[in-house]
XYZ file of C-alpha atoms in Angstrom:
391
model
C -10.982 2.362 -12.826
C -10.147 -0.259 -15.219
C -7.820 -0.062 -18.335
C -7.016 -2.043 -21.627
C -3.422 -3.199 -21.813
C -2.064 -3.337 -25.374
C -1.978 -6.998 -25.012
C -5.666 -7.298 -24.250
C -5.667 -7.659 -20.676
C -7.504 -5.602 -17.807
C -5.345 -3.575 -15.712
C -7.125 -2.280 -12.412
C -6.544 1.054 -10.682
C -7.790 2.051 -7.311
C -7.099 3.994 -4.413
C -6.565 2.591 -0.735
C -9.192 3.379 1.903
C -6.605 3.157 4.894
C -6.667 6.769 4.284
C -10.301 6.788 5.975
C -9.636 5.063 9.234
C -12.299 2.660 10.408
C -12.274 -0.227 12.701
C -15.756 -1.514 12.506
C -18.054 -2.700 9.733
C -20.281 0.368 10.274
C -17.264 2.543 9.810
C -16.389 0.807 6.659
C -19.980 1.323 5.312
C -19.260 5.092 6.365
C -16.193 5.400 4.384
C -18.099 4.250 1.200
C -20.852 6.814 1.818
C -18.872 9.768 2.861
C -15.367 9.314 0.917
C -15.355 6.778 -1.916
C -18.545 7.321 -3.636
C -17.677 11.168 -3.670
C -14.270 10.608 -5.120
C -15.794 8.452 -7.875
C -18.517 11.237 -8.749
C -15.621 13.935 -9.056
C -14.082 11.756 -11.352
C -17.144 11.294 -13.488
C -16.919 7.446 -13.463
C -19.938 5.049 -13.298
C -17.336 2.602 -11.529
C -14.664 3.390 -9.186
C -11.882 0.777 -7.908
C -10.866 0.920 -4.023
C -8.382 -1.089 -2.290
C -10.457 -1.711 0.923
C -8.651 -1.885 4.356
C -10.455 -4.222 6.678
C -9.452 -3.738 10.417
C -9.710 -7.127 12.585
C -13.201 -6.363 14.026
C -14.722 -5.353 10.598
C -13.024 -8.337 8.813
C -14.386 -10.939 11.890
C -17.921 -9.118 11.565
C -17.995 -10.217 8.120
C -16.723 -13.727 8.534
C -18.963 -14.518 11.128
C -22.067 -13.177 9.203
C -22.065 -14.101 5.578
C -25.218 -12.011 5.217
C -23.287 -8.843 6.011
C -20.678 -9.929 3.383
C -23.601 -10.052 0.693
C -24.994 -6.726 2.036
C -21.375 -5.078 1.625
C -21.066 -6.453 -1.636
C -24.424 -5.044 -2.614
C -23.832 -1.767 -1.417
C -20.382 -1.555 -3.308
C -22.300 -2.216 -6.426
C -24.957 0.433 -5.494
C -22.319 3.246 -4.825
C -20.597 2.347 -8.199
C -17.520 0.883 -6.452
C -15.680 -2.308 -6.942
C -12.782 -4.370 -5.031
C -10.216 -6.277 -6.286
C -7.607 -5.778 -3.797
C -7.386 -5.519 -0.160
C -4.650 -3.564 2.053
C -4.065 -6.237 4.640
C -0.861 -4.737 6.258
C -2.341 -2.924 9.029
C -4.271 -5.117 11.430
C -5.802 -2.751 13.683
C -5.651 0.934 15.218
C -4.346 2.592 12.013
C -6.596 5.714 13.022
C -4.904 5.916 16.225
C -3.254 9.168 17.368
C 0.014 7.112 17.504
C 0.634 4.207 15.295
C 4.496 4.095 14.829
C 5.615 0.653 15.447
C 2.221 -0.909 16.252
C 1.553 -1.395 12.720
C 4.062 -4.226 12.565
C 1.974 -6.318 14.928
C 0.997 -9.139 14.760
C 3.812 -10.409 12.430
C 4.113 -13.600 10.302
C 5.503 -15.236 13.701
C 2.082 -14.863 15.337
C -0.729 -17.328 14.294
C -3.176 -14.305 14.489
C -1.528 -12.807 11.245
C -2.071 -16.107 9.360
C -5.679 -16.230 10.707
C -6.493 -12.675 9.761
C -4.712 -12.853 6.219
C -6.941 -16.236 5.593
C -9.987 -14.333 6.655
C -9.245 -11.558 4.286
C -8.583 -13.866 1.364
C -12.134 -15.460 1.921
C -13.572 -12.151 1.978
C -12.048 -10.879 -1.061
C -13.267 -14.016 -2.992
C -16.695 -12.921 -1.987
C -16.104 -9.329 -2.850
C -14.582 -9.682 -6.470
C -16.891 -8.458 -9.239
C -18.609 -11.216 -10.845
C -16.356 -10.662 -14.173
C -13.108 -10.691 -12.248
C -11.357 -14.104 -11.050
C -8.129 -12.786 -9.592
C -7.787 -10.638 -6.262
C -4.821 -9.506 -4.244
C -3.831 -8.818 -0.847
C -0.591 -6.883 0.296
C 0.597 -7.747 3.833
C 3.605 -7.124 6.358
C 6.859 -7.806 4.982
C 7.056 -10.585 7.658
C 8.006 -8.639 10.585
C 10.117 -5.611 12.060
C 13.389 -6.387 12.148
C 13.822 -6.357 15.997
C 13.472 -8.518 17.831
C 12.870 -10.954 14.527
C 16.487 -10.689 13.156
C 18.087 -12.156 16.563
C 15.410 -14.864 16.982
C 16.803 -18.231 15.413
C 13.463 -19.494 15.135
C 11.410 -16.735 13.762
C 12.277 -17.134 10.201
C 10.891 -20.651 10.072
C 7.769 -19.666 12.049
C 7.327 -17.098 9.385
C 8.112 -19.454 6.388
C 5.654 -22.245 7.832
C 2.832 -19.745 8.172
C 3.416 -18.588 4.570
C 3.398 -22.115 3.338
C 0.350 -22.806 4.975
C -1.406 -19.687 3.583
C -0.347 -20.798 0.260
C -2.302 -23.994 0.682
C -5.245 -22.338 2.236
C -5.391 -20.013 -0.896
C -5.227 -23.230 -3.378
C -7.846 -24.613 -1.537
C -10.054 -21.519 -1.456
C -9.526 -21.121 -5.485
C -10.854 -24.646 -5.983
C -13.767 -24.104 -3.939
C -14.638 -20.751 -5.242
C -13.171 -20.418 -8.569
C -11.409 -17.118 -7.342
C -7.647 -16.863 -7.352
C -6.435 -14.691 -4.451
C -2.605 -13.750 -4.495
C -0.744 -12.276 -1.542
C 2.143 -9.767 -2.019
C 4.787 -8.913 0.819
C 5.380 -5.176 1.044
C 8.873 -4.458 1.683
C 9.343 -1.690 3.969
C 12.314 0.214 5.376
C 13.205 -0.865 8.877
C 11.666 -4.672 8.538
C 13.174 -7.678 7.848
C 12.235 -7.532 4.196
C 13.355 -4.022 3.599
C 13.855 -3.948 -0.145
C 12.810 -6.113 -2.972
C 16.113 -7.758 -2.878
C 15.354 -9.060 0.625
C 12.291 -10.482 -0.447
C 13.829 -12.802 -3.015
C 15.076 -15.511 -0.515
C 12.015 -15.855 1.674
C 9.733 -16.164 -1.329
C 12.065 -18.395 -2.923
C 11.791 -20.522 -0.008
C 8.057 -20.530 0.140
C 8.164 -21.132 -3.557
C 4.567 -20.720 -4.543
C 2.914 -18.708 -7.311
C 0.131 -17.286 -5.231
C 2.752 -15.741 -2.933
C 4.823 -12.869 -4.301
C 5.569 -9.069 -3.744
C 3.816 -5.921 -3.480
C 5.900 -2.964 -4.825
C 5.166 0.021 -3.098
C 6.956 2.926 -4.812
C 7.359 5.334 -1.786
C 9.118 2.256 0.027
C 11.212 1.410 -2.952
C 12.262 5.215 -3.592
C 13.123 5.447 0.207
C 15.341 2.567 0.067
C 16.978 4.126 -3.241
C 16.291 0.999 -5.189
C 16.544 1.520 -8.983
C 13.182 0.136 -10.288
C 14.572 -1.436 -13.335
C 17.295 -3.259 -11.145
C 14.605 -4.178 -8.698
C 12.068 -5.641 -11.269
C 14.981 -7.457 -13.183
C 15.934 -9.258 -10.214
C 12.319 -10.055 -8.976
C 11.734 -11.483 -12.781
C 14.802 -13.653 -12.785
C 13.970 -15.145 -9.533
C 10.419 -15.941 -10.704
C 8.770 -13.849 -8.194
C 5.372 -12.674 -9.111
C 4.446 -8.980 -8.641
C 0.998 -9.400 -7.013
C 0.255 -5.626 -6.869
C 1.944 -2.191 -6.977
C 1.139 0.566 -4.638
C 1.577 3.911 -6.228
C 3.198 6.455 -3.574
C 5.751 8.948 -3.397
C 8.393 9.741 -0.762
C 9.740 12.974 0.586
C 13.118 13.887 -0.883
C 15.757 16.196 0.391
C 18.463 16.924 -2.046
C 20.730 18.815 0.272
C 20.062 17.870 3.975
C 23.259 19.566 5.238
C 21.411 23.073 4.739
C 19.626 24.474 7.815
C 16.577 25.579 5.653
C 16.202 21.892 4.294
C 16.266 20.821 8.012
C 13.611 23.084 8.832
C 11.608 22.033 5.927
C 11.970 18.375 6.824
C 11.106 18.892 10.521
C 7.804 20.160 9.661
C 6.822 16.621 8.380
C 8.307 14.839 11.732
C 4.837 14.081 13.397
C 3.899 11.757 15.973
C 1.533 9.311 14.300
C 3.259 7.175 11.778
C 6.757 6.048 11.595
C 8.979 8.053 8.844
C 11.843 6.072 8.216
C 14.648 8.005 6.626
C 17.396 6.859 4.455
C 20.429 7.949 2.523
C 22.739 6.069 0.002
C 26.481 6.193 0.756
C 29.521 4.635 -0.663
C 29.338 2.060 2.255
C 25.890 1.234 1.532
C 22.338 2.464 2.733
C 22.184 4.295 6.016
C 19.124 5.110 7.879
C 17.100 6.074 11.020
C 13.738 4.639 12.082
C 12.158 8.045 12.308
C 12.334 11.380 10.583
C 12.859 13.424 13.841
C 16.084 11.281 14.507
C 17.666 12.371 11.437
C 16.779 16.101 11.587
C 17.567 16.665 15.208
C 20.844 15.065 15.558
C 24.029 13.553 13.754
C 22.486 10.026 13.322
C 22.478 10.333 9.430
C 25.324 11.430 7.074
C 23.982 14.500 5.250
C 26.508 14.923 2.365
C 23.931 12.956 0.155
C 20.285 13.296 -0.424
C 17.637 12.110 2.224
C 14.479 10.105 1.502
C 11.897 9.741 4.168
C 8.940 7.144 4.115
C 6.272 9.874 4.176
C 3.488 9.094 1.443
C 3.315 12.670 -0.003
C 0.216 13.560 -2.299
C 1.195 12.402 -5.986
C -0.207 15.478 -7.530
C 1.197 18.097 -5.273
C 4.897 17.818 -4.293
C 6.134 19.550 -1.239
C 7.164 23.202 -1.953
C 11.240 23.859 -2.280
C 13.541 22.929 -0.781
C 12.127 19.759 -0.899
C 10.302 17.552 -3.447
C 8.818 14.082 -4.034
C 9.963 10.908 -5.599
C 7.394 11.058 -8.180
C 10.071 10.266 -10.903
C 10.549 6.818 -9.286
C 6.894 6.053 -9.462
C 6.931 6.987 -13.207
C 9.666 4.730 -13.703
C 8.211 1.621 -11.842
C 4.891 2.109 -13.533
C 6.615 2.214 -16.917
C 8.343 -0.976 -16.131
C 5.234 -2.856 -14.670
C 2.786 -1.989 -17.089
C 4.530 -0.130 -20.209
C 6.011 -3.250 -21.940
C 4.347 -5.959 -24.283
C 2.584 -7.423 -21.023
C 1.917 -6.192 -17.628
C 3.810 -7.540 -14.881
C 1.038 -6.710 -12.534
C -2.681 -5.945 -13.334
C -3.414 -4.144 -9.731
C -2.623 -0.861 -9.058
C -3.417 1.118 -5.972
C -2.845 4.725 -4.877
C -2.047 4.862 -1.468
C -1.469 8.203 0.257
C -2.711 7.475 3.743
C -0.929 10.538 5.356
C -3.167 13.266 4.424
C -4.030 14.186 7.924
C -0.331 13.825 8.962
C 0.816 16.572 6.570
C 2.101 19.897 8.008
C -0.880 21.787 9.181
C -1.146 24.026 6.383
C -1.258 21.428 3.616
C -3.856 19.015 5.317
C -7.290 19.012 3.779
C -9.784 20.792 6.287
C -12.873 19.099 4.854
C -14.050 15.990 3.390
C -14.591 17.797 0.246
C -11.153 18.953 0.110
C -9.932 15.225 0.786
C -11.841 13.912 -1.941
C -10.923 16.758 -4.291
C -6.978 15.716 -3.531
C -7.778 11.910 -3.936
C -9.598 12.446 -7.207
C -6.619 14.632 -8.265
C -4.154 11.615 -7.328
C -5.915 9.396 -9.403
C -6.334 11.522 -12.407
C -2.415 11.830 -12.305
C -2.157 7.997 -12.268
C -4.769 7.649 -14.915
C -2.873 10.110 -17.300
C 0.316 8.083 -16.504
C -1.448 4.884 -17.696
C -3.020 6.567 -20.865
C 0.594 7.993 -21.565
C 2.032 4.280 -21.607
C -0.682 3.267 -24.335
C -3.504 1.681 -21.898
C -7.063 2.600 -22.800
C -9.385 3.745 -20.032
C -12.337 1.505 -19.908
C -16.125 2.610 -18.967
């Protein structure tokens, strides 16, 4: 979906296909047919943006056979779909029964992360619509904090890899005329947990093609104030490559037994749900939700937030809610001003099948309805900010 900002520029809205796990190129094509095109039709749109997730095997198939890349581009056109952004965070296995800590491997100290992201940049340059010259890729925020934070040489390895990537992106732009930008995506528990944590490493890289991806669920889980975060990034000259529109799980009174019971229903075995609370001494947290609800690992005198991407249009029932207000505030700051601070927005609720059983979509039709409802909410927010929806 495309929107005209009051300054005349185009803002793109898509939804991320990591909600439809697929490891192979055939699986990606099935996603387009069974999920993405039906969502487009529900929205009554001739064209729908998707934030494509290409796992390692799918990406390598496309790199090794340029005819397959041309074929995929043609299929996107045929189904009324377009790609201006990729989710390069998960490497493989995102559809596994248990993902947890595996999603953080390989990290930016591993040459395979650089190789994979380079491949994604080359592929995105070939997938961009003819009238679009800029693409974005979100990626792992360097590494999970352990063992990275205790490895004296890890930061240097990651910095070198990101600097090498920047050089490759420059060369790609010169070769293709397509400018690809990378956004480190701060996430609780990682060495870059907050937007503030991103400033030092990104300043060290010091390249306009390497910036940040703001995920509004992660921002909220870390109790970051959107205005403060964006002000600091702007002051440091850190570009916002893209923003992922998502909402975290919020518990206002975690000391109450009924709240603990409600939270426990979201503690599931597939994904990691880092949980945080803001105290006078600073941010406190656990690596997963079950550690918070089953013990005394987390103070419960103030609200808790959990890294669980809940559907934007359907907050959980009381006594829980979502951090949708943080999403609204962030979106207002990013695209509600005189000029957009990013032009790529991506709805990223990948946890539909991890929701408590009663809330999960039971059919493809129900899932498509839910994704369409999320995109409709995001569209309405953009229109309210003065952006004009384009055909």
